[in-house]
Coordinates of C-alpha atoms and ligand atoms in Angstrom, one line a residue:
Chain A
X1 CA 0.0 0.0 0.0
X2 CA 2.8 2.1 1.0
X3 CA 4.7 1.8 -1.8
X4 CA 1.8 2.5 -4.2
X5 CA 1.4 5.7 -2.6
X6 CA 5.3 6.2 -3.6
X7 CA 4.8 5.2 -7.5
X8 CA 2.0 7.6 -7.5
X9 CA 3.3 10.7 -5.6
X10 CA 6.5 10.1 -8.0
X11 CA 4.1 9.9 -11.3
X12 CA 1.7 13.2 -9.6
X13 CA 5.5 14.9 -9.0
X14 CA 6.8 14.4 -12.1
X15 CA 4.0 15.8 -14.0
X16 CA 4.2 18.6 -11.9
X17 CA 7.8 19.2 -12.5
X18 CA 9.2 18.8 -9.4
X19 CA 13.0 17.6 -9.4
X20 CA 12.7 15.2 -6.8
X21 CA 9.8 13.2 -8.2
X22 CA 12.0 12.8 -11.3
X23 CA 14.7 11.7 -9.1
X24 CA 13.0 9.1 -7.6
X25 CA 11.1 8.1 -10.5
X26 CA 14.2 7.6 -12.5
X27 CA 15.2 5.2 -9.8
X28 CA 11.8 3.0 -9.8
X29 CA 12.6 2.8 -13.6
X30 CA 16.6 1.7 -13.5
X31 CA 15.4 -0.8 -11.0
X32 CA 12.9 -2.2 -13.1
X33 CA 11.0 -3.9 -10.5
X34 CA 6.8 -4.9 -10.4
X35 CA 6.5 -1.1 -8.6
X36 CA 7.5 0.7 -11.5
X37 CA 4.6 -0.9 -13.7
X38 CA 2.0 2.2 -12.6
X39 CA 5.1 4.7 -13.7
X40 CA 5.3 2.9 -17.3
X41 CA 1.5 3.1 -18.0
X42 CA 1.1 6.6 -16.9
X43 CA 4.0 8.1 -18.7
X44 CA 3.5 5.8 -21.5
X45 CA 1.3 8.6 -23.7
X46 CA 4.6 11.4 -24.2
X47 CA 6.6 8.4 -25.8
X48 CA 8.0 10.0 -28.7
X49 CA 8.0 13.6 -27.5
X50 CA 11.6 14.2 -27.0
X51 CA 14.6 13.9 -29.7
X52 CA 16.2 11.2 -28.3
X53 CA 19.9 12.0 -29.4
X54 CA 22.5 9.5 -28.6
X55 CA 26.6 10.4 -28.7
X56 CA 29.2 7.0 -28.8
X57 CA 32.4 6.9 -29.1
X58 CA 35.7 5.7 -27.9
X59 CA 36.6 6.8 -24.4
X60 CA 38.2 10.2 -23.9
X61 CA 37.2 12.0 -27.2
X62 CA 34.8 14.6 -25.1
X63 CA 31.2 13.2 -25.4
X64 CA 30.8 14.4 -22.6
X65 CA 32.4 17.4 -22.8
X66 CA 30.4 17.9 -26.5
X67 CA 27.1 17.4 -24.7
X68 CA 27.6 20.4 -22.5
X69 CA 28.4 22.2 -25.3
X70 CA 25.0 21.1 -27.0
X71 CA 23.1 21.5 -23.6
X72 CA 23.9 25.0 -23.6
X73 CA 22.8 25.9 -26.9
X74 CA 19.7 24.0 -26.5
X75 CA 19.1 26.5 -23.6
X76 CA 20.0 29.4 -25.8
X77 CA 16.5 28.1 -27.2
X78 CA 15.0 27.3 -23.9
X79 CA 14.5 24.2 -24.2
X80 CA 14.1 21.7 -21.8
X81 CA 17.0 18.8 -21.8
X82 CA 17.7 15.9 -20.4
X83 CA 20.7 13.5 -20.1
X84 CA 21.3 10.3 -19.2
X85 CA 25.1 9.3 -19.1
X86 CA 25.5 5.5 -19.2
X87 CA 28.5 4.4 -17.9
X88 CA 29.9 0.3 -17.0
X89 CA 29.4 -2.1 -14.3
X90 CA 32.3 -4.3 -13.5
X91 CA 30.9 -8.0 -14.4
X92 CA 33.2 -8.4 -11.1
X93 CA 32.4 -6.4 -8.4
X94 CA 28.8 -5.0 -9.9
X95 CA 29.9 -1.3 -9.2
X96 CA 30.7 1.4 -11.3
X97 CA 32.4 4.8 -12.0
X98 CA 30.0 7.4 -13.5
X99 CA 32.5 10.0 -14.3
X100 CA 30.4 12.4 -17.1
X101 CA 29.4 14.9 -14.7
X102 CA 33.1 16.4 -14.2
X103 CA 32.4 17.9 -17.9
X104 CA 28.4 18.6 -17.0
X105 CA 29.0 20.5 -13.8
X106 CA 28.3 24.0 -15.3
X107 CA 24.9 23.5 -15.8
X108 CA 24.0 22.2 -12.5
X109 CA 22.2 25.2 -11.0
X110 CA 19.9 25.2 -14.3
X111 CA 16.9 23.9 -13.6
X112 CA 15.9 23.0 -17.1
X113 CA 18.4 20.6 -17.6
X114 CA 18.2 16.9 -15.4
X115 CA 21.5 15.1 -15.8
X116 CA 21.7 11.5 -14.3
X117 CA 24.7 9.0 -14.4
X118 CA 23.4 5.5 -14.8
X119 CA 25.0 1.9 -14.8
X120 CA 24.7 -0.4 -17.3
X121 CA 24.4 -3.2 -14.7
X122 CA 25.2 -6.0 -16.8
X123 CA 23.9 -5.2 -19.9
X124 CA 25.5 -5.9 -22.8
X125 CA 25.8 -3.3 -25.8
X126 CA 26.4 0.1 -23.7
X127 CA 23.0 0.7 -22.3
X128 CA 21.1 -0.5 -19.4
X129 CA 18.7 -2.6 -19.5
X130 CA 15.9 -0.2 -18.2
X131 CA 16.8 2.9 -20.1
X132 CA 13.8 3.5 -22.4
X133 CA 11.8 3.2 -19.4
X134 CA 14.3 6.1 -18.0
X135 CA 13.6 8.1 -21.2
X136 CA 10.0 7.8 -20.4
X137 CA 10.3 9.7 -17.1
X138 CA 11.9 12.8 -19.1
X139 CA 9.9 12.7 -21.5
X140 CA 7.1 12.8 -19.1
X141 CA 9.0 15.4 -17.4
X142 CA 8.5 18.0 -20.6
X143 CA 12.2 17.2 -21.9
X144 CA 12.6 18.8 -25.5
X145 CA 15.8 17.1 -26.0
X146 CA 17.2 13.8 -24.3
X147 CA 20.8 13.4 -24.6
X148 CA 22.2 9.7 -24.2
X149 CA 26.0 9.6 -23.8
X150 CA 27.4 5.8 -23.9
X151 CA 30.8 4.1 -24.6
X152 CA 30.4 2.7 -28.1
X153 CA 33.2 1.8 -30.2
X154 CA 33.0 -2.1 -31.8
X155 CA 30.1 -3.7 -33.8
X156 CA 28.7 -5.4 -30.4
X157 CA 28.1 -1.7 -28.9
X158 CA 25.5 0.3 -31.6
X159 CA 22.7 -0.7 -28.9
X160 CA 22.2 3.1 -28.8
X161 CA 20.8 2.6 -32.5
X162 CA 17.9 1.2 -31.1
X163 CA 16.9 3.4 -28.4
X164 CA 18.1 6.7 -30.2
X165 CA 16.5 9.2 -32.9
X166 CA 20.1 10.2 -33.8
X167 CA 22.8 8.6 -33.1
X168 CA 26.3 10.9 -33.2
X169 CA 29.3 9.1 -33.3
X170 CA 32.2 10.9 -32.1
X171 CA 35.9 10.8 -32.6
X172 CA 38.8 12.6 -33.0
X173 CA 42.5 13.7 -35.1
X174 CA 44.0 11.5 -32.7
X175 CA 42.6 8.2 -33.4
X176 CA 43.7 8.5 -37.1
X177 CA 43.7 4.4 -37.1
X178 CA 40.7 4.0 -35.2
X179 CA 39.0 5.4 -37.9
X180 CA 40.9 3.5 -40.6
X181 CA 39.7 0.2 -38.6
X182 CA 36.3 1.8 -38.6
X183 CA 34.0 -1.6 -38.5
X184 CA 30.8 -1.2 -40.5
X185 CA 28.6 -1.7 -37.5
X186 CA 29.4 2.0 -36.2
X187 CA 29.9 3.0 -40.1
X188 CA 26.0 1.8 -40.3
X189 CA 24.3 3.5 -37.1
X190 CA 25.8 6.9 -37.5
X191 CA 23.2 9.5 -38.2
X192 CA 25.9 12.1 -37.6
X193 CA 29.9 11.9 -37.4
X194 CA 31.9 14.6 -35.1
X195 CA 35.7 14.5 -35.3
X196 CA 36.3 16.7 -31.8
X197 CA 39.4 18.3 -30.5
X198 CA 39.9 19.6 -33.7
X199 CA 41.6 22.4 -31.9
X200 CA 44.4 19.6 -32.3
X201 CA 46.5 18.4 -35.6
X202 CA 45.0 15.8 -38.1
X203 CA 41.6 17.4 -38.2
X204 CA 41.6 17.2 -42.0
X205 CA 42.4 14.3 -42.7
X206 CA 40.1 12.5 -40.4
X207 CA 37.6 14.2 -41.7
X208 CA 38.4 12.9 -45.2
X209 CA 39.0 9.2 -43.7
X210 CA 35.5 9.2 -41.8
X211 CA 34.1 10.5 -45.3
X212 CA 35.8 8.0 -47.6
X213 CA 35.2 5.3 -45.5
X214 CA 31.2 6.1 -45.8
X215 CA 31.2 6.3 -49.1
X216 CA 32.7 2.5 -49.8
X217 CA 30.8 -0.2 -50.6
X218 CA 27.3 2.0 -51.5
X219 CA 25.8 1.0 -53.5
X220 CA 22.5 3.0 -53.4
X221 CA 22.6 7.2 -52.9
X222 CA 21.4 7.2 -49.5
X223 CA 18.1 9.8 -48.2
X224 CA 20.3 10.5 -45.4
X225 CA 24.1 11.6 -46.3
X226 CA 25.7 11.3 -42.4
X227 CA 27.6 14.9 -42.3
X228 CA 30.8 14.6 -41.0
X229 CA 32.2 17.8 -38.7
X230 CA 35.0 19.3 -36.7
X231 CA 34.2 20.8 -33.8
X232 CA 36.6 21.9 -30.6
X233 CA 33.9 21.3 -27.4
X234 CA 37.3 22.8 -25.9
X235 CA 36.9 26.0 -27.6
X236 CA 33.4 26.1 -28.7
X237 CA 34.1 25.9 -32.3
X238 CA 31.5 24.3 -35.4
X239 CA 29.3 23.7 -32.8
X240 CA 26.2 26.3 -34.5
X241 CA 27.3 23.8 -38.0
X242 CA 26.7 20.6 -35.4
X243 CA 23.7 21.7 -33.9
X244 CA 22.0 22.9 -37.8
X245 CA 22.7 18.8 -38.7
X246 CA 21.2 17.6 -35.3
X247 CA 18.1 19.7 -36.5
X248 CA 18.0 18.8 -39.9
X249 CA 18.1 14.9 -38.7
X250 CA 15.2 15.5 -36.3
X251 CA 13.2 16.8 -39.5
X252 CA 14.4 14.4 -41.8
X253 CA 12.7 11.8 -39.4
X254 CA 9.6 13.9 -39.1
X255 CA 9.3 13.8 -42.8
X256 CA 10.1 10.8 -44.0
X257 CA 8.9 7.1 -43.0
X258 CA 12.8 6.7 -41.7
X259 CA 11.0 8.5 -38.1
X260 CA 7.7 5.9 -37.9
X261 CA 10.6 3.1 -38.6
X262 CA 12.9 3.9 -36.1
X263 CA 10.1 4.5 -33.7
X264 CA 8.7 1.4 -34.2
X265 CA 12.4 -0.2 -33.8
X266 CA 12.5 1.4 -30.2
X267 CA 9.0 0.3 -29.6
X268 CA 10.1 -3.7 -30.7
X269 CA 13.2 -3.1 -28.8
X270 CA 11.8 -2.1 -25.1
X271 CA 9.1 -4.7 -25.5
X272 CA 11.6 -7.3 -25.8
X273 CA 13.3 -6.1 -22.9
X274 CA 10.3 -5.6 -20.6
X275 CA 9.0 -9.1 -21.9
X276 CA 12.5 -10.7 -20.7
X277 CA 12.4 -9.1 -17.5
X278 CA 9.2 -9.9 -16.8
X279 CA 9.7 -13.2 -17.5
X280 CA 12.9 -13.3 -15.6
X281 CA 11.2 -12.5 -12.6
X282 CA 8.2 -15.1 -12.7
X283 CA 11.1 -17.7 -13.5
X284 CA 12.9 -16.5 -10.0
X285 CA 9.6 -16.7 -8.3
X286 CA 8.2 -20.2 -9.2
X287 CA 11.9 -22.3 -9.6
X288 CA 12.2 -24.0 -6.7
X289 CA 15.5 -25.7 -5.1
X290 CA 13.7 -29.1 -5.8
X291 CA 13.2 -28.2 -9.3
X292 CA 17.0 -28.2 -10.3
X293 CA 17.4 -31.4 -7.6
X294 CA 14.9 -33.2 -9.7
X295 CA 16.8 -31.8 -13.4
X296 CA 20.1 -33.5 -12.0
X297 CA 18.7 -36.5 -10.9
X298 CA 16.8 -37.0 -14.4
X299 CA 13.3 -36.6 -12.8
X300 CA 11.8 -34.4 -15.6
X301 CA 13.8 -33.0 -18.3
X302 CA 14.7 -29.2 -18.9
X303 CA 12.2 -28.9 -22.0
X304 CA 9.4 -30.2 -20.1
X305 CA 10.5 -28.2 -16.7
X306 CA 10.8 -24.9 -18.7
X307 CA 7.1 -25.8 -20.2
X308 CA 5.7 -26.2 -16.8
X309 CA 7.5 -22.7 -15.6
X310 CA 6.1 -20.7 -18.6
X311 CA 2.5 -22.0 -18.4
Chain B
X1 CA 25.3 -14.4 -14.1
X2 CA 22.4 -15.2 -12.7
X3 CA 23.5 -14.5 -9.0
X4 CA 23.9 -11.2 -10.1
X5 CA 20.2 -11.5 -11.1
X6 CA 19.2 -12.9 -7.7
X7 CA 21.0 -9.8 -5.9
X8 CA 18.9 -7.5 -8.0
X9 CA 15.8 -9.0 -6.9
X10 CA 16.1 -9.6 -3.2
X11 CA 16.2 -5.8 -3.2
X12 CA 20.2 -5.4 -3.3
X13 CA 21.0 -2.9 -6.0
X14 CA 24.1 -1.5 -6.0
X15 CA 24.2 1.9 -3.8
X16 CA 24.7 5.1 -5.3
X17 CA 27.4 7.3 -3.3
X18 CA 28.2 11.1 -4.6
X19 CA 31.9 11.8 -3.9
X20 CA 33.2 15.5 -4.4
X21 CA 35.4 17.9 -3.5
X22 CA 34.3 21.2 -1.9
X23 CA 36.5 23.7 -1.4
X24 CA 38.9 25.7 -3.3
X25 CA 42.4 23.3 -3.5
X26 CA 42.7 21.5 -6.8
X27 CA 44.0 18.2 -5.3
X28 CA 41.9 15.1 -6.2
X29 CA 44.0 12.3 -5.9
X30 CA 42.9 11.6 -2.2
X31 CA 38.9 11.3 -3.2
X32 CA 39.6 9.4 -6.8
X33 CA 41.4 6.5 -4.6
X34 CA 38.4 7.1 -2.5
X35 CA 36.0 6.4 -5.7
X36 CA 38.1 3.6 -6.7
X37 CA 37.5 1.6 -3.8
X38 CA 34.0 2.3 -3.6
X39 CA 33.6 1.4 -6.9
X40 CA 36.0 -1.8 -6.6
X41 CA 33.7 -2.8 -3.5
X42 CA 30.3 -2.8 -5.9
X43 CA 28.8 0.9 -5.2
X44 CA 27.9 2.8 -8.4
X45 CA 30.1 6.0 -7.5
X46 CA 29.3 9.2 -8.9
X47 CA 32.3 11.6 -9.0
X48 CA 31.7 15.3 -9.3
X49 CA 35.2 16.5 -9.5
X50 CA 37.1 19.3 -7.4
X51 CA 35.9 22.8 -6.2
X52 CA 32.4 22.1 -6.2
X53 CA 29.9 24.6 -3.9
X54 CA 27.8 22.8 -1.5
X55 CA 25.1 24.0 -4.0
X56 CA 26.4 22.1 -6.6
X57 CA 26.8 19.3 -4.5
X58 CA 23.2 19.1 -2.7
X59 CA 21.8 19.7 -6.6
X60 CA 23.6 16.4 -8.0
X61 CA 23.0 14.3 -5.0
X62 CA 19.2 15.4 -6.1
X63 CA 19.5 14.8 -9.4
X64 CA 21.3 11.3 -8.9
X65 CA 18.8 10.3 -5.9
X66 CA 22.2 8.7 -4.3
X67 CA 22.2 7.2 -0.2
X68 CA 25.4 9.0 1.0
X69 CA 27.4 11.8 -0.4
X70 CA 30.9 11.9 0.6
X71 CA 33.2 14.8 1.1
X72 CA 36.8 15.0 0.5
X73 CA 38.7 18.5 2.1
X74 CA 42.2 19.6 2.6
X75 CA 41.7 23.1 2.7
X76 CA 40.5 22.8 6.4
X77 CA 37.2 24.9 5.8
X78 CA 35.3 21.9 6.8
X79 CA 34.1 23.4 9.8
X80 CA 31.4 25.5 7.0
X81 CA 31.6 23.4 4.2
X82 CA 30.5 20.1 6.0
X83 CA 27.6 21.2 7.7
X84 CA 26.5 23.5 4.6
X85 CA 26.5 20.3 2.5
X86 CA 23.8 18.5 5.4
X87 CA 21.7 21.9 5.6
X88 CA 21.1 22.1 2.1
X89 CA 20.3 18.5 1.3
X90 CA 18.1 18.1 3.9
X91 CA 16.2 21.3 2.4
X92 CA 16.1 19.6 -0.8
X93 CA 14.2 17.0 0.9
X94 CA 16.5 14.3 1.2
X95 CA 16.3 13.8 4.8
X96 CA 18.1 10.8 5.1
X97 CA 21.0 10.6 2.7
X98 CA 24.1 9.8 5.2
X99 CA 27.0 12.7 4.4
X100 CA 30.7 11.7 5.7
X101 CA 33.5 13.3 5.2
X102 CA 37.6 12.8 5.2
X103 CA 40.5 15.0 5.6
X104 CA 42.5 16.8 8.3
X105 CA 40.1 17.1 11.1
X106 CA 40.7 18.1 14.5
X107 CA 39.2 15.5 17.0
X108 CA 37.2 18.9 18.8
X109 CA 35.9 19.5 16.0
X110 CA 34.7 16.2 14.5
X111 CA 32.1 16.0 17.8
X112 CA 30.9 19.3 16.7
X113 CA 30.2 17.6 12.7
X114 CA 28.7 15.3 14.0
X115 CA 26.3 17.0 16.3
X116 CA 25.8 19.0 13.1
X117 CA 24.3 16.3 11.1
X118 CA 27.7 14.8 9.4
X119 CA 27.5 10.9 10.2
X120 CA 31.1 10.1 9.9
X121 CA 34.5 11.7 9.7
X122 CA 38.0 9.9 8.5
X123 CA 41.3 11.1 8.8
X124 CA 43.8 11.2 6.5
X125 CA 45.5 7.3 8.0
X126 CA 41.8 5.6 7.7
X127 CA 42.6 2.1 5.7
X128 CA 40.4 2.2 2.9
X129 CA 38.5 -1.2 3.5
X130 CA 37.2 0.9 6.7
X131 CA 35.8 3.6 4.7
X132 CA 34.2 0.7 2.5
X133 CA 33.0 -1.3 5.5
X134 CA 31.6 1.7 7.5
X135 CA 29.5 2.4 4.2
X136 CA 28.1 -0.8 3.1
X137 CA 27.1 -1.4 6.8
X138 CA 25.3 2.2 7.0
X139 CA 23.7 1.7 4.2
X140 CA 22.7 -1.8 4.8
X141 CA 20.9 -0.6 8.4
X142 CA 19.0 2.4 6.3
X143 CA 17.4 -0.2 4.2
Ligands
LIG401 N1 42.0 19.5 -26.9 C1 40.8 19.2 -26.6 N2 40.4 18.4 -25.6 C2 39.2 18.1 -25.3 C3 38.1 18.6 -26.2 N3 36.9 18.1 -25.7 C4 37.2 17.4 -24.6 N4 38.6 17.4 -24.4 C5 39.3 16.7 -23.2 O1 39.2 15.3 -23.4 C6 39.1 14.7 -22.2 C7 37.9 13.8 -22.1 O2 36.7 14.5 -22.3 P1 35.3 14.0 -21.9 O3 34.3 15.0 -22.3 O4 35.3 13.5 -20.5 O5 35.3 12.7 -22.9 P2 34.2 11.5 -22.9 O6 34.2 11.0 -24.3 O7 33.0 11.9 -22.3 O8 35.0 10.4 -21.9 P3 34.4 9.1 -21.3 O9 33.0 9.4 -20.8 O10 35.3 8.8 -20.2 O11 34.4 8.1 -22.4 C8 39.1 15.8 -21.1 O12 40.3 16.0 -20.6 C9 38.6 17.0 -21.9 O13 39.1 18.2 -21.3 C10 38.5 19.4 -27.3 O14 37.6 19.9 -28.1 N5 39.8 19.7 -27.5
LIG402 MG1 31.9 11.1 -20.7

């Protein structure tokens, strides 16, 4: 009883706009337990609301720095942003180090912009496994813009593809063979490529490298060209250029079928994972100790005890 | 795998602990070794990084809804900084996140923190599996 009255002040608060209600109901989401159900169904209807803009890329080459830079143009506007800044879990120890906000800091006292650092918790691919439902809550929350920073770098990492409007990948001069080895899997989910600290030597030519290596193997023009730009989030330069694209992406969704697609995509995507965890948890609830004695001592077989779970 | 699962469920996520640096000195190497343990130990650490106002710091415990905030000071202006931290987090609402602190503390004075809301206070010797152990078992009893 309690803890409905907790779900609901959270869901009455966050409509409201109150910071701590959006707090707490990012929390009930990340943990994705039965209590967050009410939280889902009542924010469910702003789903869509928000460009959802996602920024991958090695460690280091200022994502986080870059969205900072972004936030405070999008303020120029007034518009309301939020970010969510996915970070690792050790597989070993289960914590983490959420380290974005040492680049974030300066907007801190701005009360339209909600940052929160969250842990991938074992999730494969650079996300966590709750982080639609954590877009929910800011979209609900009146959020214009939602900025999702991850580490993305191989072909296993472009889950931000499917959670994300527009996906920026971000590099920079210095990683001159990082972006000769660039695997098609990141080549694919770019919407937008950003060499940064082009304040520093090599800006040219990775700008020509990223470029040639989109253009191999197409054989089709494509609707969407990615752009490729410099920027320096050091010293605020081609940022106006970078923001323009971001734009023009967020209309070239809203025009085309590409935006029902990838909408659908995110749609097929958080069902899957709700589904599983839902799942998950009825498994946890009705396997008993006796059920794996009886599996090792060939009572019943795995098929048939797995068919008796799920009925 | 799934015993990482199981923890999940039986209520155990992983705490959320805010360490930062108030104060003016630039030093950080003291509360990163703090953040590494933490994290080493299984808390999801949030690091805010060096001369942050008590402001800034009762704003991003709000924002990251974290159980303890932790403190890190050489400057030896904890005698305003620590209890500023307390005063404006509980005004935010968040009446019980546990704040403790670490640097060069005066015994005299760390009575006074404490009657002023700070929960624990470490000097500068403390082995770090202390600083882990005091946490996890605070945290644990708040649960
Ligand atoms: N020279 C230069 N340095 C930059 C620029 N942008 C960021 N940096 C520096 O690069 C380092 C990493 O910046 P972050 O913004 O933390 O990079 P990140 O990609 O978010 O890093 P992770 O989250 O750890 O993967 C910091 O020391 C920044 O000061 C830039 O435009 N030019
Ligand atoms: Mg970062």
């Amino acid at each position: 009883m309690k803890k409905n009255s907790k779900v609901s002040d959270a869901i009455a608060g966050v409509k409201r706009g109150d910071i701590a209600s959006v707090s707490r109901a990012l929390t009930l989401a990340a943990d994705g337990r039965q209590e967050a159900d009410e939280l889902l169904k009542a924010f469910f209807k702003d789903l869509g609301r928000a460009q959802k803009i996602g920024l991958c890329g090695p460690p280091g080459v200022g994502k986080s720095s870059l969205s900072s830079r972004l936030i405070s143009l999008y303020r120029k506007r007034n518009l309301k942003v939020g970010m969510l800044a996915v970070d690792p879990s050790s597989p070993i120890s289960g914590g983490s180090f959420l380290g974005d906000r040492l680049r974030i800091q300066e907007h801190i006292s701005d009360t339209g912009v909600f940052i929160r650092s969250i842990a991938s918790r074992g999730m494969v691919g650079g996300l966590s496994n709750t982080i639609f439902s954590q877009i929910h809550v800011l979209e609900a929350y009146g959020c214009d813009k939602i900025l999702i920073e991850t580490v993305g770098i191989g072909q296993d990492e472009v889950a931000i593809a499917r959670a994300a409007d527009t996906v920026v990948y971000v590099t920079t001069p210095q990683l001159g063979d990082e972006i000769q080895a660039m695997k098609a899997g990141v080549m694919e989910i770019g919407d937008l490529f950003v060499v940064n600290k082009a304040d520093l030597e090599g800006r040219d030519k990775a700008v020509s490298d990223i470029r040639s290596a989109l253009g191999l193997g197409l054989a089709a023009p494509r609707v969407w060209e990615p752009p490729v730009s410099a920027v320096s989030a050091r010293d605020g330069l081609g940022l106006e250029l970078l923001l323009a694209d971001l734009d023009r992406h967020e209309k070239y969704l809203k025009e085309t079928p590409e935006g029902r697609r990838r909408l659908k995509n995110q749609c097929r995507e958080e069902l899957s994972l709700y589904v599983s965890r839902r799942l998950y948890r009825d498994f946890l609830s009705k396997v008993s100790e006796k059920d794996i004695e009886d599996l090792v001592d060939h009572k019943i077989n795995l098929v048939d005890l797995a068919s008796e779970i799920l009925k | 795998m799934v015993k990482v699962e199981n923890i999940q469920e039986s209520n155990l996520r992983p705490h959320r602990v805010l360490i930062a640096k108030p104060g003016l000195d630039g030093h950080d190497r003291g509360a990163k070794v703090i953040v590494r343990a933490l994290r080493d130990a299984g808390f999801e650490v949030i690091y805010t990084g060096i001369r942050q106002t008590p402001e800034m710091i009762a704003r991003a415990a709000l924002q990251e809804d974290v159980s303890a905030v932790g403190l890190s000071l050489l400057s030896g202006a904890h005698m305003t900084l620590f209890p500023e931290v307390v005063r404006l987090l509980r005004k935010e609402g968040l009446e019980d996140v546990v704040v403790f602190g670490g640097g060069i503390i005066p015994d005299e004075d760390v009575s006074k923190l404490k009657k002023q809301g700070v929960d624990q206070v470490f000097g500068p010797g403390t082995p770090l599996s202390s600083i882990v152990g005091y946490l996890r078992e605070r945290l644990e009893k708040k649960q």
